[in-house]
CSV table of C-alpha atoms in Angstrom, one decimal:
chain,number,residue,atom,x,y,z
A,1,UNK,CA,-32.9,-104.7,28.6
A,2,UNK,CA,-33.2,-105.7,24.6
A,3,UNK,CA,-30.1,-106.4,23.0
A,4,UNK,CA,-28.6,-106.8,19.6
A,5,UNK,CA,-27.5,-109.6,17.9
A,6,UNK,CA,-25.9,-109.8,14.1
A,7,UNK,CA,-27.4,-112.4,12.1
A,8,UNK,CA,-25.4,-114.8,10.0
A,9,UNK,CA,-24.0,-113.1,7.1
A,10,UNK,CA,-25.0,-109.7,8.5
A,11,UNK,CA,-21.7,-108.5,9.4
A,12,UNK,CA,-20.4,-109.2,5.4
A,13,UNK,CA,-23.5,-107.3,4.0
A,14,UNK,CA,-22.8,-104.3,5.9
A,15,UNK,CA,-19.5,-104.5,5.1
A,16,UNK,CA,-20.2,-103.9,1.4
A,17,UNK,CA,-22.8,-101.6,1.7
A,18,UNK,CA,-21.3,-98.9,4.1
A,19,UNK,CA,-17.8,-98.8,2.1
A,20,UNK,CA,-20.5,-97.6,-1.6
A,21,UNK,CA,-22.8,-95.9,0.8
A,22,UNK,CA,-21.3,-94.7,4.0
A,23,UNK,CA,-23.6,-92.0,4.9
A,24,UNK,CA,-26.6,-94.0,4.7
A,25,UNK,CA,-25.4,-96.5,6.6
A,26,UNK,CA,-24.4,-93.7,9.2
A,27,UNK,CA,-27.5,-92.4,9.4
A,28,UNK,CA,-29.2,-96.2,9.8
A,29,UNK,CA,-27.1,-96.9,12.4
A,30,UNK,CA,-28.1,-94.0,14.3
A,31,UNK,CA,-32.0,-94.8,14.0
A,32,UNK,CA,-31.0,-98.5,14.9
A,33,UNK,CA,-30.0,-96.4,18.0
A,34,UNK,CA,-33.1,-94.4,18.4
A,35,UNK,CA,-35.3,-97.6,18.1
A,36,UNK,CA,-33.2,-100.0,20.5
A,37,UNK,CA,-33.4,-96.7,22.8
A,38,UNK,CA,-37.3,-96.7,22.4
A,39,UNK,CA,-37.3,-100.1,22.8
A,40,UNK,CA,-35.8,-100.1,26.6
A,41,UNK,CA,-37.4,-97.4,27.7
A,42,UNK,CA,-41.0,-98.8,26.6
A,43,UNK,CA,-40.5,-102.7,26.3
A,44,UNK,CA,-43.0,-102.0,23.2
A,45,UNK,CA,-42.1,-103.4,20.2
A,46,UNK,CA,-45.6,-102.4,18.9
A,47,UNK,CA,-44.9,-98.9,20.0
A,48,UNK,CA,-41.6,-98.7,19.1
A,49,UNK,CA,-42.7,-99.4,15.0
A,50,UNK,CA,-44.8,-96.3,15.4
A,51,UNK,CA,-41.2,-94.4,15.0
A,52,UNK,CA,-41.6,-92.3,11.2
A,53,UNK,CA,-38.3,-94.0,10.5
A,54,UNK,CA,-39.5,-97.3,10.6
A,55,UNK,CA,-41.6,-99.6,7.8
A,56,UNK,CA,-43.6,-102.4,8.5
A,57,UNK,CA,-42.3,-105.5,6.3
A,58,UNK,CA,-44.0,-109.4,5.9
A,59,UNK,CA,-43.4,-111.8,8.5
A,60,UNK,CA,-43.3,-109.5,11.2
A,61,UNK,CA,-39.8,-108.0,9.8
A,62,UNK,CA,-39.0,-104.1,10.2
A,63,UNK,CA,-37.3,-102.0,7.9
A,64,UNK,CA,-35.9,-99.0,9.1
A,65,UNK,CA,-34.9,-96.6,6.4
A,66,UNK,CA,-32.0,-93.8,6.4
A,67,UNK,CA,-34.1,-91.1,7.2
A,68,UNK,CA,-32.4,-87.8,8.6
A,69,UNK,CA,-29.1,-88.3,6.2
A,70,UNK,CA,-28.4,-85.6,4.1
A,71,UNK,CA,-29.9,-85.5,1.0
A,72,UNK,CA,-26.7,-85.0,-1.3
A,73,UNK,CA,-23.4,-85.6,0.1
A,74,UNK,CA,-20.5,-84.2,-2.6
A,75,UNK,CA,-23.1,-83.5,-5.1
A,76,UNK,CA,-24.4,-87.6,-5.1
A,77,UNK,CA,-27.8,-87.9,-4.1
A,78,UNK,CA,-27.9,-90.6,-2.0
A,79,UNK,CA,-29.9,-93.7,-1.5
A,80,UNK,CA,-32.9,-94.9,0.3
A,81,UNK,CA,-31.9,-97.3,2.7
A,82,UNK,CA,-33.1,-100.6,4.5
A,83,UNK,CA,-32.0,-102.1,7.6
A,84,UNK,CA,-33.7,-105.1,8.1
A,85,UNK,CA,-34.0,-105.9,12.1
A,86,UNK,CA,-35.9,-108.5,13.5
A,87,UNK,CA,-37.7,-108.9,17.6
A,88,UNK,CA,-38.0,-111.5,19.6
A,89,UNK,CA,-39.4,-110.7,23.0
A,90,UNK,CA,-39.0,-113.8,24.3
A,91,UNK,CA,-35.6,-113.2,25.0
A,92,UNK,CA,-35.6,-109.4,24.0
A,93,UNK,CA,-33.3,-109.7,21.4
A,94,UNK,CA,-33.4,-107.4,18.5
A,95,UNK,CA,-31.5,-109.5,15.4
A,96,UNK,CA,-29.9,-107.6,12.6
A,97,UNK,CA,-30.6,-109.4,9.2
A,98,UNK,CA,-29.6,-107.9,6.1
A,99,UNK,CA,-28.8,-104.4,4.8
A,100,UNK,CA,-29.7,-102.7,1.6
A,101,UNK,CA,-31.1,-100.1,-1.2
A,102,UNK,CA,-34.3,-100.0,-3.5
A,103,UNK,CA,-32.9,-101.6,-6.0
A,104,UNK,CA,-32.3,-105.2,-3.5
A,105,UNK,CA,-35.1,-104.9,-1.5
A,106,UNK,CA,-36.7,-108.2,-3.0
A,107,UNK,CA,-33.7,-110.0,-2.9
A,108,UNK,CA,-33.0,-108.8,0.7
A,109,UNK,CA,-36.5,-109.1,2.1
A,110,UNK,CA,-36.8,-112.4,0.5
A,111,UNK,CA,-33.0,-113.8,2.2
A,112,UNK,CA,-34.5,-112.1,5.0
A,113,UNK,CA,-37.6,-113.9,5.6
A,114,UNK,CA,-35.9,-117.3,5.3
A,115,UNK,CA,-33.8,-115.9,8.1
A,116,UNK,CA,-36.7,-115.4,10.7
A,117,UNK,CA,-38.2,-118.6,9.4
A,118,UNK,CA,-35.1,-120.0,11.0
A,119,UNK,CA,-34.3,-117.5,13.9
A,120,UNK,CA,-38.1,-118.5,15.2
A,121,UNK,CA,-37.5,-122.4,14.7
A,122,UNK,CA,-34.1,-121.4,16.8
A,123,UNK,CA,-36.4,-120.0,19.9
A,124,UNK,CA,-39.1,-122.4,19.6
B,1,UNK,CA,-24.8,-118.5,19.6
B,2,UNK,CA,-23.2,-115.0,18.5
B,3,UNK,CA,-22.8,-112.6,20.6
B,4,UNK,CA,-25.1,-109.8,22.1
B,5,UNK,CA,-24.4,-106.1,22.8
B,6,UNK,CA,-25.9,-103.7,24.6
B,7,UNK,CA,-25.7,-100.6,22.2
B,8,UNK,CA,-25.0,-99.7,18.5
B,9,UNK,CA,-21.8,-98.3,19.2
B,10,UNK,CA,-20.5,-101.4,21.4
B,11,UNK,CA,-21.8,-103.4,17.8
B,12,UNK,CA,-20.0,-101.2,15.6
B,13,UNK,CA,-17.2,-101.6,17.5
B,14,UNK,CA,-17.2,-105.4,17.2
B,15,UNK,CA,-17.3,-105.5,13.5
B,16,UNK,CA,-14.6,-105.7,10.7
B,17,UNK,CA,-14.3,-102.1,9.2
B,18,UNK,CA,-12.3,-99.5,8.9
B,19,UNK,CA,-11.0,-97.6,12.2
B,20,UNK,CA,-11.8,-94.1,11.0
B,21,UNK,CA,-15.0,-95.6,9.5
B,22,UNK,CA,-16.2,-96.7,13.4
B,23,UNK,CA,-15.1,-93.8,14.7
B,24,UNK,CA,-17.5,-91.7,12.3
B,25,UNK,CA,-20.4,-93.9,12.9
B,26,UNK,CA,-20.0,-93.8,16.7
B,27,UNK,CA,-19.4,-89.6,16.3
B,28,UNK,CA,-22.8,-89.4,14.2
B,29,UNK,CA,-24.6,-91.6,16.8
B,30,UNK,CA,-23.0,-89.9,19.7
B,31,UNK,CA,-23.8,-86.7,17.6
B,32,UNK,CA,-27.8,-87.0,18.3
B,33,UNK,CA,-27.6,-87.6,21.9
B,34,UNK,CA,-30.2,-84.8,22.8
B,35,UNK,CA,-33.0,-85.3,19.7
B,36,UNK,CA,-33.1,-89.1,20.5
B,37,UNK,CA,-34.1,-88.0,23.8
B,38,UNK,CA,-37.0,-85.7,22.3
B,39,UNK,CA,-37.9,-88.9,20.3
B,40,UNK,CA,-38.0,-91.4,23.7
B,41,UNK,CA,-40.0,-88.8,25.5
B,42,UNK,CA,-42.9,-88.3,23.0
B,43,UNK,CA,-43.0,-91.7,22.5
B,44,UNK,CA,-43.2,-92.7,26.2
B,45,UNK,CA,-46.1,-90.5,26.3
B,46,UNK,CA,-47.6,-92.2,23.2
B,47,UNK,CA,-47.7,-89.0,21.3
B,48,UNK,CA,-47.1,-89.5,17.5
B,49,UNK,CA,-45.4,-86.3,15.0
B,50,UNK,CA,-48.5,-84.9,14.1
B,51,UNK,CA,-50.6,-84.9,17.4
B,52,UNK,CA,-46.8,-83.0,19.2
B,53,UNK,CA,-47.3,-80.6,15.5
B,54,UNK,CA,-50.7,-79.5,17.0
B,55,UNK,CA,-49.9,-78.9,20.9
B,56,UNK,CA,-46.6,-76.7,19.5
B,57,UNK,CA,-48.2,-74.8,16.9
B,58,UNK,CA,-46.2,-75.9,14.5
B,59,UNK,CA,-45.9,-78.4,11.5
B,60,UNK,CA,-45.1,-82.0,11.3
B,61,UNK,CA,-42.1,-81.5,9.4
B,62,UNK,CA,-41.1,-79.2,12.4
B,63,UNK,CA,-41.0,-82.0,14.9
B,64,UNK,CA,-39.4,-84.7,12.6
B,65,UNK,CA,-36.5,-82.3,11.7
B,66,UNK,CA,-35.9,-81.7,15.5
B,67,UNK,CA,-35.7,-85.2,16.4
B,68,UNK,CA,-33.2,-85.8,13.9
B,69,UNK,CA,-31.3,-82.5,14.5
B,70,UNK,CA,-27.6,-83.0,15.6
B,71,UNK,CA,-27.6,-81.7,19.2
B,72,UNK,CA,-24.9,-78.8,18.2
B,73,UNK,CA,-27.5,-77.4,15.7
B,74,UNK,CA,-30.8,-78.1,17.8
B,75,UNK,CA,-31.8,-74.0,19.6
B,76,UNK,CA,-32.6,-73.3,23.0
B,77,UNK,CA,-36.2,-72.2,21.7
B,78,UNK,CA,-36.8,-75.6,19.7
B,79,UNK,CA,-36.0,-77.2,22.9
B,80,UNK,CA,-38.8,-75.0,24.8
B,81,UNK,CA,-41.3,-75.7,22.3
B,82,UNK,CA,-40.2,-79.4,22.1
B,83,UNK,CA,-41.3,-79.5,25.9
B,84,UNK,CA,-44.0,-77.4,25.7
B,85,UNK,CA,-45.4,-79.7,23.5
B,86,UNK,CA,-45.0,-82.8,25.6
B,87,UNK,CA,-46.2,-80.5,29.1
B,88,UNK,CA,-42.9,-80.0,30.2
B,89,UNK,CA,-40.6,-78.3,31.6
B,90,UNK,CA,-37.1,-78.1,31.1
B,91,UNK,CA,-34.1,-76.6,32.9
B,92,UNK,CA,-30.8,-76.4,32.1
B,93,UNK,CA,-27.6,-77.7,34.5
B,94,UNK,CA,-24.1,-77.3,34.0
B,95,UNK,CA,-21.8,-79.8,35.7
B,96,UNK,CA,-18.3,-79.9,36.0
B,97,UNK,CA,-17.3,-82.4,33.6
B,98,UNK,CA,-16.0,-85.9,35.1
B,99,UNK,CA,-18.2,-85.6,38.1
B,100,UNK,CA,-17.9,-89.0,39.8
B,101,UNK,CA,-21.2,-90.8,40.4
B,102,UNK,CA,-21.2,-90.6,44.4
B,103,UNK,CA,-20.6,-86.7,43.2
B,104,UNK,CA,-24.0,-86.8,41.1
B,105,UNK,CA,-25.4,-88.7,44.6
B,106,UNK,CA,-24.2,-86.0,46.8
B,107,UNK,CA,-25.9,-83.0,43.8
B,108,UNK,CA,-29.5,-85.0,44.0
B,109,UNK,CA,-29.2,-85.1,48.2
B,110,UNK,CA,-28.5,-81.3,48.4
B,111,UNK,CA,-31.4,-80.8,46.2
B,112,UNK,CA,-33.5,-83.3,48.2
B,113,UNK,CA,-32.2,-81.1,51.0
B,114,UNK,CA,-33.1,-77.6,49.6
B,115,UNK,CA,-36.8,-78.9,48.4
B,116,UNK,CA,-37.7,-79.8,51.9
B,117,UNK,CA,-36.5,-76.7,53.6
B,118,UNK,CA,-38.4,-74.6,50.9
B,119,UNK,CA,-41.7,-76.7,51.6
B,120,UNK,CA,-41.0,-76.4,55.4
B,121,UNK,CA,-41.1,-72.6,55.0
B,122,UNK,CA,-43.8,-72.6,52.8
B,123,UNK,CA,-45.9,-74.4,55.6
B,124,UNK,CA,-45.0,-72.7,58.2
B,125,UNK,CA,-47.9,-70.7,60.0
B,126,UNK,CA,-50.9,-72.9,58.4
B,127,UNK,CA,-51.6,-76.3,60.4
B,128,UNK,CA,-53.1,-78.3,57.9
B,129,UNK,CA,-49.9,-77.6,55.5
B,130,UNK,CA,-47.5,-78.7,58.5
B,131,UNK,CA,-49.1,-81.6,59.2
B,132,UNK,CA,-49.2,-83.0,55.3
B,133,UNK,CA,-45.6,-81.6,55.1
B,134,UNK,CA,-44.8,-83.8,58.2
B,135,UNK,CA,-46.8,-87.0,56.7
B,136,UNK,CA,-44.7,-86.4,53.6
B,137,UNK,CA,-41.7,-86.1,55.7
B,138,UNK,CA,-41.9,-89.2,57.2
B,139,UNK,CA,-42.6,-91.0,53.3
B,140,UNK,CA,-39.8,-89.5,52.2
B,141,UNK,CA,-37.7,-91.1,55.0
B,142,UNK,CA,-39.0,-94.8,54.7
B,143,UNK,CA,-38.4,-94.4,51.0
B,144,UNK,CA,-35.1,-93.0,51.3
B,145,UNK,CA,-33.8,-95.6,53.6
B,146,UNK,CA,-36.1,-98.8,52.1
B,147,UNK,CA,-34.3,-97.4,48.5
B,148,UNK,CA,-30.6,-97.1,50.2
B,149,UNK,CA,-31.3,-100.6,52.1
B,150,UNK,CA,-32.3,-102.6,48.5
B,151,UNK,CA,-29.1,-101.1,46.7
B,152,UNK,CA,-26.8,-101.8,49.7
B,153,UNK,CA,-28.3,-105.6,50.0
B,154,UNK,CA,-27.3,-105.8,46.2
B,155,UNK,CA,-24.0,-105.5,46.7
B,156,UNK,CA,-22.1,-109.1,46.7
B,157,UNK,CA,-20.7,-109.3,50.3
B,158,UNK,CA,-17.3,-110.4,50.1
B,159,UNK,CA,-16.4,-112.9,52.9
B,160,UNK,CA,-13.0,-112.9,54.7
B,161,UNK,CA,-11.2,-116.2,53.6
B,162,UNK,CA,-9.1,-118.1,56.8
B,163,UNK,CA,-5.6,-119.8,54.8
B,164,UNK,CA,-5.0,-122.8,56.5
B,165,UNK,CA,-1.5,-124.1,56.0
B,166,UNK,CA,-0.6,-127.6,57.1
B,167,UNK,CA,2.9,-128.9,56.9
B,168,UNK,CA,4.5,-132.8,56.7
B,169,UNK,CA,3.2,-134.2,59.9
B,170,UNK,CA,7.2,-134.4,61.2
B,171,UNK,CA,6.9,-130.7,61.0
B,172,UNK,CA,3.4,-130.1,62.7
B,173,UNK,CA,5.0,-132.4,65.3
B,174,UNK,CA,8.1,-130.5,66.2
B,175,UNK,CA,6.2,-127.5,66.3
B,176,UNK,CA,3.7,-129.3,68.9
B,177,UNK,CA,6.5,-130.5,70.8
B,178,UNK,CA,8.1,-126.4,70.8
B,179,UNK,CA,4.7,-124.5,70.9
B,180,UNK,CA,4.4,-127.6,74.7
B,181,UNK,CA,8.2,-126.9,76.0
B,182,UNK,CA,7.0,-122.7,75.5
């Protein structure tokens, strides 16, 4: 059974993000749940990445993005969106790292990878 | 070490946001119930959009608006094409809502029940048929019972605890001395 586990700081950054972009971060949310879901019923990670919501990022990090929002809500069109997750299989742990837009996506994937630098040096 | 949960919702839960906020996430996840399930299933069979596209006859785009349908808005024929597409079948069950789970235990006996009776009557007359029906009989039973048996040794047996009660030794004396004289 994989669980999920915020990492440091995640709980902030989705904090912030969800109160400018709440849809998006609805609709993340609910592909975090379709991939954990995969996830059990396969024990694949490998599998599980071939989901079309899902985007292969450095390090072994996935991105999975917003699809199946809306793609206006009150006339705003809305943003493409990254949830970055990370998995361990060792103790089938799926970490949540950061959350963001286009326009952060270098910031976040670089905090991000400084994250699983540690998370890994955590399980070693 | 943070802590771990078991489901998005159960997460969402945890963290520091608005009430109604939760609620709506939790609604929109809870909201896509059935298309996850479409998603789990072609995946489990390691078919990817385009390859479950081809077996329905219809487009990509098809599938991947299906799977992220909200269950309200999927149709009964998207549903039969969905499962054509994957080689199966699907039926439909209405339940009386709040059905305990010894009640959902019970439903999947009875059917048990009315499978074996219909495969009894189908064999009946041809020997060969009888005899495979009987070998399959006897499977079932050692399954049944070997799968009852594991779940039953599961359970934590709770032992019957004695209370001892001892009193001042004057006491346990006197009482001696009464339970003797009796």
């Amino acid at each position: 059974m994989w669980e999920l586990e915020k990492a440091e700081g995640f709980e902030n950054c989705f904090k912030k993000f969800s109160k400018k972009h709440g849809a998006e971060a609805m609709a993340v949310m609910a592909n975090l749940e379709t991939f954990h879901c995969v996830l059990n019923e396969t024990n694949n990670v490998q599998g599980a990445k071939l989901l079309n919501f899902v985007r292969k990022e450095p390090d072994g990090i996935i991105a999975l993005d917003s699809r199946g929002a809306p793609k206006e809500r009150k006339g705003i069109k809305l943003k493409a969106t990254r949830l970055y997750v990370y998995a361990i299989e060792v103790n089938s742990t799926l970490y949540l790292l950061r959350i963001g837009d286009k326009d952060s996506q270098a910031q976040d994937l670089k905090t991000c990878k400084k994250m699983v630098k540690k998370l890994r040096g955590a399980c070693e | 070490m943070n802590k771990k949960y078991k489901n998005v919702s159960d997460l969402i839960k945890s963290m520091d946001l608005p009430k109604e906020q939760k609620q709506e996430q939790i609604d929109h996840i809870n909201s896509r119930r059935l298309s996850r399930l479409l998603t789990m299933m072609r995946t489990q069979k390691g078919m990817n959009q385009q390859k479950a596209a081809e077996k329905c006859g219809c487009t990509q785009s098809r599938i991947s608006k299906m799977e992220y349908k909200e269950d309200r808005k999927l149709t009964i024929g998207e549903l039969l094409d969905y499962s054509d597409a994957l080689d199966m079948e699907m039926s439909v069950i209405f339940l009386p809502k709040k059905l305990r789970i010894v009640d959902h235990v019970k439903l999947h006996a009875a059917q048990i029940e009315h499978l074996l009776r219909y495969l009894v009557k189908l064999s009946k007359g041809d020997k060969a048929m009888e005899e495979a029906a009987n070998s399959f009989h006897n499977q079932c039973m050692k399954k049944m019972i070997s799968m009852i048996e594991k779940s039953q040794k599961s359970l934590r047996p709770h032992k019957k605890q004695v209370l001892n009660v001892i009193g001042p030794q004057e006491v346990e004396q006197l009482i001696e001395e009464e339970t003797a004289c009796v």
